[in-house]
mmCIF file of C-alpha atoms in Angstrom:
data_model
loop_
_atom_site.group_PDB
_atom_site.id
_atom_site.type_symbol
_atom_site.label_atom_id
_atom_site.label_comp_id
_atom_site.label_asym_id
_atom_site.label_seq_id
_atom_site.Cartn_x
_atom_site.Cartn_y
_atom_site.Cartn_z
ATOM 1 C CA MET A 260 0.400 29.148 -0.204
ATOM 2 C CA ASN A 261 0.942 26.208 2.087
ATOM 3 C CA THR A 262 -2.153 24.503 3.548
ATOM 4 C CA PRO A 263 -1.806 23.874 7.279
ATOM 5 C CA LEU A 264 -1.596 20.250 8.073
ATOM 6 C CA ASP A 265 -4.556 20.219 10.389
ATOM 7 C CA THR A 266 -6.960 21.473 7.836
ATOM 8 C CA GLN A 267 -8.977 18.109 7.834
ATOM 9 C CA ALA A 268 -8.103 17.522 11.479
ATOM 10 C CA GLY A 269 -10.703 15.132 12.886
ATOM 11 C CA ILE A 270 -11.814 13.779 9.555
ATOM 12 C CA PRO A 271 -10.681 10.143 8.895
ATOM 13 C CA VAL A 272 -8.800 9.838 5.630
ATOM 14 C CA ARG A 273 -11.226 7.299 4.411
ATOM 15 C CA ASP A 274 -13.904 9.766 4.646
ATOM 16 C CA SER A 275 -12.021 12.164 2.187
ATOM 17 C CA VAL A 276 -11.213 9.706 -0.593
ATOM 18 C CA THR A 277 -12.718 9.019 -4.122
ATOM 19 C CA PRO A 278 -12.217 5.983 -6.178
ATOM 20 C CA LEU A 279 -9.433 6.456 -8.714
ATOM 21 C CA GLY A 280 -11.930 6.011 -11.669
ATOM 22 C CA GLU A 281 -14.292 8.580 -10.346
ATOM 23 C CA THR A 282 -14.420 12.156 -11.862
ATOM 24 C CA ALA A 283 -15.377 15.223 -10.022
ATOM 25 C CA ASP A 284 -19.057 14.829 -10.971
ATOM 26 C CA GLY A 285 -19.170 11.522 -9.500
ATOM 27 C CA ALA A 286 -19.051 9.536 -12.801
ATOM 28 C CA GLY A 287 -16.493 6.764 -13.023
ATOM 29 C CA THR A 288 -15.391 3.401 -14.331
ATOM 30 C CA ARG A 289 -16.836 0.111 -13.077
ATOM 31 C CA ALA A 290 -14.756 -1.361 -10.014
ATOM 32 C CA GLY A 291 -12.569 -4.054 -11.506
ATOM 33 C CA ALA A 292 -12.565 -2.809 -15.112
ATOM 34 C CA GLY A 293 -9.187 -3.585 -16.864
ATOM 35 C CA LEU A 294 -7.933 -5.638 -13.811
ATOM 36 C CA PRO A 295 -6.436 -9.148 -13.885
ATOM 37 C CA ALA A 296 -8.982 -11.694 -12.837
ATOM 38 C CA PRO A 297 -8.051 -13.180 -9.436
ATOM 39 C CA THR A 298 -6.953 -16.729 -9.326
ATOM 40 C CA TRP A 299 -7.035 -19.387 -6.475
ATOM 41 C CA HIS A 300 -3.735 -21.113 -5.483
ATOM 42 C CA ARG A 301 -2.623 -23.765 -3.096
ATOM 43 C CA ALA A 302 0.661 -21.947 -2.893
ATOM 44 C CA ARG A 303 3.725 -23.750 -1.952
ATOM 45 C CA VAL A 304 5.626 -21.792 1.032
ATOM 46 C CA LEU A 305 9.174 -21.306 -0.097
ATOM 47 C CA VAL A 306 10.552 -19.146 2.678
ATOM 48 C CA SER A 307 9.116 -18.443 6.073
ATOM 49 C CA THR A 308 11.191 -16.345 8.432
ATOM 50 C CA PRO A 309 11.037 -13.533 11.097
ATOM 51 C CA TYR A 310 11.931 -10.112 9.862
ATOM 52 C CA GLY A 311 12.628 -7.081 12.038
ATOM 53 C CA ARG A 312 10.578 -6.480 15.144
ATOM 54 C CA GLY A 313 7.223 -7.985 14.934
ATOM 55 C CA TYR A 314 7.126 -9.061 11.286
ATOM 56 C CA HIS A 315 7.355 -12.184 9.425
ATOM 57 C CA PHE A 316 8.301 -12.758 5.845
ATOM 58 C CA LEU A 317 6.807 -15.321 3.457
ATOM 59 C CA ARG A 318 7.855 -16.139 -0.226
ATOM 60 C CA LEU A 319 5.039 -18.155 -1.947
ATOM 61 C CA GLU A 320 4.867 -20.021 -5.183
ATOM 62 C CA ALA A 321 2.000 -18.449 -7.028
ATOM 63 C CA PRO A 322 2.908 -18.054 -10.820
ATOM 64 C CA SER A 323 -0.343 -16.469 -12.017
ATOM 65 C CA ILE A 324 -0.459 -13.798 -9.363
ATOM 66 C CA ALA A 325 3.220 -13.097 -9.813
ATOM 67 C CA ARG A 326 2.710 -12.572 -13.420
ATOM 68 C CA THR A 327 -0.447 -10.360 -13.271
ATOM 69 C CA CYS A 328 -0.390 -8.491 -10.078
ATOM 70 C CA GLN A 329 -0.301 -4.798 -10.415
ATOM 71 C CA ALA A 330 1.299 -2.234 -7.859
ATOM 72 C CA GLY A 331 -0.689 -1.854 -4.788
ATOM 73 C CA GLN A 332 -2.902 -4.819 -5.254
ATOM 74 C CA PHE A 333 -3.435 -7.519 -2.439
ATOM 75 C CA VAL A 334 -4.084 -11.146 -1.777
ATOM 76 C CA MET A 335 -6.168 -13.044 0.693
ATOM 77 C CA LEU A 336 -4.334 -15.632 2.796
ATOM 78 C CA THR A 337 -6.031 -18.357 4.648
ATOM 79 C CA ALA A 338 -4.405 -19.166 7.968
ATOM 80 C CA ALA A 339 -6.170 -22.576 8.518
ATOM 81 C CA ARG A 340 -4.552 -25.668 7.342
ATOM 82 C CA GLY A 341 -6.637 -28.630 6.168
ATOM 83 C CA GLY A 342 -8.568 -30.194 9.060
ATOM 84 C CA ASP A 343 -8.371 -27.042 11.258
ATOM 85 C CA ASP A 344 -11.442 -25.364 12.536
ATOM 86 C CA GLY A 345 -10.308 -21.887 12.061
ATOM 87 C CA PRO A 346 -9.544 -19.137 11.673
ATOM 88 C CA VAL A 347 -12.415 -19.288 9.231
ATOM 89 C CA LEU A 348 -11.766 -15.881 7.446
ATOM 90 C CA PRO A 349 -8.752 -15.236 5.333
ATOM 91 C CA ARG A 350 -6.490 -12.277 5.905
ATOM 92 C CA PRO A 351 -5.878 -9.457 3.351
ATOM 93 C CA MET A 352 -2.063 -8.880 2.789
ATOM 94 C CA ALA A 353 -0.348 -6.438 0.369
ATOM 95 C CA VAL A 354 2.000 -7.949 -2.155
ATOM 96 C CA TYR A 355 5.304 -6.727 -0.887
ATOM 97 C CA GLY A 356 7.266 -7.845 -3.884
ATOM 98 C CA ARG A 357 6.984 -10.186 -6.914
ATOM 99 C CA ASP A 358 9.205 -12.082 -9.224
ATOM 100 C CA PRO A 359 7.275 -12.995 -12.574
ATOM 101 C CA ARG A 360 10.048 -15.182 -13.866
ATOM 102 C CA ALA A 361 10.404 -17.129 -10.823
ATOM 103 C CA GLY A 362 6.579 -17.254 -10.315
ATOM 104 C CA THR A 363 6.820 -16.034 -6.722
ATOM 105 C CA ILE A 364 5.191 -13.257 -4.570
ATOM 106 C CA ASP A 365 6.526 -11.911 -1.211
ATOM 107 C CA ILE A 366 4.309 -11.027 1.774
ATOM 108 C CA LEU A 367 5.404 -9.226 4.923
ATOM 109 C CA LEU A 368 2.909 -9.412 7.721
ATOM 110 C CA GLY A 369 2.830 -7.949 11.098
ATOM 111 C CA VAL A 370 2.290 -10.666 13.784
ATOM 112 C CA VAL A 371 -0.471 -9.153 16.072
ATOM 113 C CA GLY A 372 -3.238 -11.912 16.580
ATOM 114 C CA ASP A 373 -3.986 -15.610 16.081
ATOM 115 C CA GLY A 374 -4.526 -15.288 12.452
ATOM 116 C CA THR A 375 -1.233 -13.836 11.579
ATOM 117 C CA ARG A 376 0.591 -16.070 14.234
ATOM 118 C CA ARG A 377 -0.867 -19.094 12.111
ATOM 119 C CA LEU A 378 0.272 -17.567 8.993
ATOM 120 C CA ALA A 379 3.743 -17.088 10.483
ATOM 121 C CA SER A 380 3.846 -20.761 11.459
ATOM 122 C CA PHE A 381 3.759 -22.106 8.037
ATOM 123 C CA ARG A 382 6.986 -23.746 7.130
ATOM 124 C CA PRO A 383 8.703 -24.292 3.778
ATOM 125 C CA GLY A 384 7.148 -26.965 1.867
ATOM 126 C CA GLU A 385 3.615 -26.476 3.206
ATOM 127 C CA ARG A 386 0.714 -25.204 1.068
ATOM 128 C CA MET A 387 -1.265 -22.072 1.835
ATOM 129 C CA LEU A 388 -4.593 -21.160 0.258
ATOM 130 C CA VAL A 389 -4.038 -17.816 -1.594
ATOM 131 C CA VAL A 390 -6.501 -15.867 -3.691
ATOM 132 C CA GLY A 391 -5.467 -12.784 -5.790
ATOM 133 C CA PRO A 392 -4.573 -10.357 -7.207
ATOM 134 C CA LEU A 393 -7.280 -8.268 -5.569
ATOM 135 C CA GLY A 394 -8.414 -4.737 -5.576
ATOM 136 C CA GLN A 395 -7.493 -1.372 -7.410
ATOM 137 C CA GLY A 396 -3.743 -0.761 -7.453
ATOM 138 C CA PHE A 397 -1.861 2.507 -7.748
ATOM 139 C CA ARG A 398 -1.886 4.134 -11.062
ATOM 140 C CA LEU A 399 0.956 5.881 -12.737
ATOM 141 C CA ALA A 400 0.063 8.626 -15.111
ATOM 142 C CA PRO A 401 1.846 8.772 -18.476
ATOM 143 C CA ARG A 402 3.269 12.162 -17.556
ATOM 144 C CA THR A 403 4.774 11.200 -14.368
ATOM 145 C CA ARG A 404 8.491 11.288 -14.104
ATOM 146 C CA ARG A 405 8.924 11.353 -10.454
ATOM 147 C CA VAL A 406 6.893 9.621 -7.661
ATOM 148 C CA LEU A 407 7.137 10.281 -3.840
ATOM 149 C CA LEU A 408 6.340 7.164 -1.844
ATOM 150 C CA LEU A 409 5.639 7.718 1.931
ATOM 151 C CA GLY A 410 4.951 4.690 4.053
ATOM 152 C CA ARG A 411 4.573 3.814 7.699
ATOM 153 C CA GLY A 412 5.417 0.470 9.293
ATOM 154 C CA ILE A 413 3.744 -2.440 7.613
ATOM 155 C CA GLY A 414 1.818 0.072 5.430
ATOM 156 C CA THR A 415 5.004 0.425 3.345
ATOM 157 C CA CYS A 416 4.285 -3.039 1.997
ATOM 158 C CA SER A 417 1.699 -1.539 -0.268
ATOM 159 C CA LEU A 418 4.145 0.824 -1.815
ATOM 160 C CA THR A 419 7.157 -1.427 -2.585
ATOM 161 C CA THR A 420 5.855 -2.844 -5.925
ATOM 162 C CA VAL A 421 5.581 0.678 -7.130
ATOM 163 C CA ALA A 422 9.169 0.895 -6.891
ATOM 164 C CA GLN A 423 9.778 -2.457 -8.563
ATOM 165 C CA GLU A 424 7.313 -1.599 -11.436
ATOM 166 C CA CYS A 425 9.332 1.572 -12.171
ATOM 167 C CA ALA A 426 12.792 -0.029 -11.905
ATOM 168 C CA GLY A 427 14.627 0.471 -15.089
ATOM 169 C CA THR A 428 12.312 3.102 -16.440
ATOM 170 C CA ASP A 429 12.702 6.937 -16.676
ATOM 171 C CA VAL A 430 10.384 7.348 -13.464
ATOM 172 C CA GLU A 431 12.382 8.333 -10.435
ATOM 173 C CA ILE A 432 11.155 7.072 -7.156
ATOM 174 C CA VAL A 433 11.706 9.171 -3.847
ATOM 175 C CA ALA A 434 10.856 6.971 -0.809
ATOM 176 C CA VAL A 435 10.139 7.547 2.925
ATOM 177 C CA ALA A 436 10.026 4.583 5.146
ATOM 178 C CA SER A 437 9.024 5.364 8.630
ATOM 179 C CA GLY A 438 8.764 3.370 11.673
ATOM 180 C CA ARG A 439 8.935 3.527 15.475
ATOM 181 C CA SER A 440 12.462 2.298 15.471
ATOM 182 C CA ALA A 441 15.185 0.997 12.975
ATOM 183 C CA ASP A 442 14.016 -2.598 13.371
ATOM 184 C CA ARG A 443 10.465 -1.689 12.562
ATOM 185 C CA VAL A 444 11.159 0.250 9.435
ATOM 186 C CA VAL A 445 9.976 -1.692 6.352
ATOM 187 C CA GLY A 446 10.908 -1.734 2.671
ATOM 188 C CA ALA A 447 14.280 -0.228 2.463
ATOM 189 C CA ASP A 448 15.735 -3.576 1.312
ATOM 190 C CA VAL A 449 13.198 -3.700 -1.565
ATOM 191 C CA TYR A 450 13.510 -0.087 -2.567
ATOM 192 C CA ARG A 451 17.420 -0.461 -2.800
ATOM 193 C CA ALA A 452 17.064 -3.795 -4.862
ATOM 194 C CA ALA A 453 14.713 -1.667 -7.217
ATOM 195 C CA GLY A 454 17.382 1.001 -7.679
ATOM 196 C CA VAL A 455 15.908 3.608 -5.493
ATOM 197 C CA THR A 456 18.797 6.079 -4.360
ATOM 198 C CA ARG A 457 16.889 8.891 -2.751
ATOM 199 C CA LEU A 458 15.500 6.930 0.176
ATOM 200 C CA HIS A 459 14.794 8.483 3.691
ATOM 201 C CA GLU A 460 14.378 6.107 6.642
ATOM 202 C CA VAL A 461 13.007 7.851 9.593
ATOM 203 C CA THR A 462 12.074 6.718 13.032
ATOM 204 C CA ASP A 463 10.153 7.836 16.035
ATOM 205 C CA ASP A 464 13.198 7.185 18.448
ATOM 206 C CA THR A 465 15.368 9.674 16.653
ATOM 207 C CA GLY A 466 12.583 12.280 15.976
ATOM 208 C CA ALA A 467 13.215 11.984 12.183
ATOM 209 C CA SER A 468 9.704 10.903 11.748
ATOM 210 C CA ASP A 469 8.092 13.900 13.283
ATOM 211 C CA VAL A 470 5.754 15.164 10.618
ATOM 212 C CA THR A 471 7.214 18.856 10.802
ATOM 213 C CA ARG A 472 10.647 17.601 10.404
ATOM 214 C CA LEU A 473 9.596 15.354 7.532
ATOM 215 C CA ARG A 474 7.685 18.080 5.732
ATOM 216 C CA ASP A 475 10.733 20.430 5.966
ATOM 217 C CA LEU A 476 13.003 17.738 4.732
ATOM 218 C CA LEU A 477 10.872 16.959 1.763
ATOM 219 C CA LYS A 478 10.376 20.397 0.751
ATOM 220 C CA ALA A 479 13.975 21.165 0.806
ATOM 221 C CA ASP A 480 14.465 18.012 -1.149
ATOM 222 C CA LEU A 481 11.793 18.399 -3.640
ATOM 223 C CA ASP A 482 10.590 21.854 -4.094
ATOM 224 C CA GLN A 483 12.923 22.714 -7.064
ATOM 225 C CA ALA A 484 11.882 19.450 -8.862
ATOM 226 C CA PRO A 485 8.670 18.153 -7.315
ATOM 227 C CA PRO A 486 6.975 14.914 -7.994
ATOM 228 C CA GLN A 487 3.985 14.743 -10.320
ATOM 229 C CA GLN A 488 2.359 11.885 -8.040
ATOM 230 C CA ILE A 489 2.470 11.075 -4.333
ATOM 231 C CA MET A 490 1.486 7.655 -2.981
ATOM 232 C CA THR A 491 1.137 6.790 0.726
ATOM 233 C CA CYS A 492 -0.195 4.029 3.185
ATOM 234 C CA GLY A 493 0.098 3.270 6.781
ATOM 235 C CA SER A 494 -0.501 6.579 8.554
ATOM 236 C CA GLU A 495 -3.239 9.275 8.997
ATOM 237 C CA ARG A 496 -0.619 11.802 9.659
ATOM 238 C CA LEU A 497 1.427 10.932 6.631
ATOM 239 C CA ALA A 498 -1.676 10.964 4.392
ATOM 240 C CA ARG A 499 -2.654 14.480 5.512
ATOM 241 C CA LEU A 500 1.121 15.462 4.924
ATOM 242 C CA CYS A 501 0.873 14.080 1.491
ATOM 243 C CA GLU A 502 -2.426 15.886 0.927
ATOM 244 C CA GLU A 503 -0.648 19.188 1.861
ATOM 245 C CA LEU A 504 2.368 18.581 -0.324
ATOM 246 C CA GLY A 505 0.111 17.544 -3.106
ATOM 247 C CA ARG A 506 -1.445 21.005 -2.977
ATOM 248 C CA ARG A 507 1.912 22.654 -2.804
ATOM 249 C CA TRP A 508 3.269 20.844 -5.789
ATOM 250 C CA ALA A 509 0.137 20.299 -7.815
ATOM 251 C CA ALA A 510 0.565 16.564 -7.569
ATOM 252 C CA ASP A 511 -1.835 13.810 -7.656
ATOM 253 C CA VAL A 512 -2.143 12.173 -4.268
ATOM 254 C CA GLN A 513 -3.241 8.429 -3.904
ATOM 255 C CA VAL A 514 -3.491 6.438 -0.510
ATOM 256 C CA SER A 515 -3.908 2.876 -0.038
ATOM 257 C CA LEU A 516 -6.449 2.225 2.926
ATOM 258 C CA GLU A 517 -6.190 -0.665 5.236
ATOM 259 C CA ALA A 518 -9.251 -2.609 6.500
ATOM 260 C CA HIS A 519 -10.350 -5.858 8.105
ATOM 261 C CA MET A 520 -12.197 -7.821 5.284
ATOM 262 C CA ALA A 521 -14.001 -11.125 5.076
ATOM 263 C CA CYS A 522 -13.810 -11.976 1.514
ATOM 264 C CA GLY A 523 -11.608 -9.346 -0.427
ATOM 265 C CA LEU A 524 -13.857 -9.711 -3.424
ATOM 266 C CA GLY A 525 -16.759 -7.308 -2.787
ATOM 267 C CA TYR A 526 -19.299 -9.908 -1.915
ATOM 268 C CA CYS A 527 -19.863 -9.315 1.661
ATOM 269 C CA HIS A 528 -19.767 -5.439 1.495
ATOM 270 C CA GLY A 529 -18.112 -5.419 5.007
ATOM 271 C CA CYS A 530 -15.448 -2.838 4.104
ATOM 272 C CA ALA A 531 -17.036 0.238 3.099
ATOM 273 C CA THR A 532 -15.075 3.453 3.294
ATOM 274 C CA GLY A 533 -17.853 5.374 4.991
ATOM 275 C CA THR A 534 -17.544 8.482 2.486
ATOM 276 C CA ARG A 535 -21.208 8.410 1.461
ATOM 277 C CA SER A 536 -24.537 8.267 3.312
ATOM 278 C CA GLY A 537 -28.104 7.716 2.357
ATOM 279 C CA PRO A 538 -29.311 5.138 0.053
ATOM 280 C CA GLU A 539 -26.069 4.873 -1.957
ATOM 281 C CA GLU A 540 -23.446 2.522 -0.486
ATOM 282 C CA SER A 541 -19.920 3.780 0.358
ATOM 283 C CA PRO A 542 -17.115 2.624 -1.854
ATOM 284 C CA LEU A 543 -15.693 -0.756 -0.817
ATOM 285 C CA ILE A 544 -12.035 -1.003 0.223
ATOM 286 C CA CYS A 545 -11.468 -4.327 -1.305
ATOM 287 C CA ALA A 546 -13.137 -3.637 -4.674
ATOM 288 C CA ASP A 547 -13.164 0.196 -5.257
ATOM 289 C CA GLY A 548 -9.776 0.284 -3.506
ATOM 290 C CA PRO A 549 -7.644 -0.269 -1.504
ATOM 291 C CA VAL A 550 -6.084 2.625 -3.597
ATOM 292 C CA PHE A 551 -8.053 5.732 -3.674
ATOM 293 C CA ARG A 552 -7.534 9.273 -4.681
ATOM 294 C CA LEU A 553 -7.011 11.720 -1.848
ATOM 295 C CA SER A 554 -6.543 14.914 -3.730
ATOM 296 C CA ARG A 555 -6.114 15.723 -7.427
ATOM 297 C CA PRO A 556 -3.768 18.281 -9.021
ATOM 298 C CA ASP A 557 -6.665 20.755 -9.722
ATOM 299 C CA ALA A 558 -8.310 20.391 -6.398
ATOM 300 C CA ASP A 559 -9.242 23.807 -4.538
ATOM 301 C CA ARG A 560 -8.367 25.887 -7.499
#
């Protein structure tokens, strides 16, 4: 039976998640276990150029991050140059793409405030302070042969490295890239470069991004051979759709949460999810996430 999309209406997604390493009884692995150690770089800016509408693309020389970063992890970028008074706090940014051989990482940022405007002002040849890779990334299960990726706007940047990791393997990627308009759709170029052939670009101005239409599209496309895992970022509505489809297909659903962060390392405790109360602290988006489990295949059975 199909679960209505509004089953969790009014409950933020961040209040519905559990850490990936946590089991149903609350036990789990330590945050950071098995993850690459973050490194500090004065990364040389190789490319800095506007992208689409309201976005900016950066390619940075950061060999150790490019070599060890896992799908869904992020970095902290410092917008201040040497001698600047601010901005003081770095900005968390998903790794949009990476090339271990070239030693480069790609960042796509939405230019929305002073910090991101300063990041976008860096020019090729300048150096930018970068710390990473950070956080818990997406986890592919050994049994997985098909993954559905659903991203909205800049949130799609958290998903593209999943497609890169699966390129050349027997895991098929089905991707949805959603945006207000065609010039706000992110990730299609990276998906195609990774060999993704089942790609749906949907926008608000055509009505194709409407959740009901998207649900019908995905059911028609995937009901006969559903994905074992669903991964999403960038939209509460898409996350709830993923939760519904996860129940329909008995698929594992993982969501990457977005948050303002001061350190990205778990020291400041400023990015708690809010999923717990009382004496026990909520999981931290930077350390226990940003990727969390939204639902598991055996949920509600």
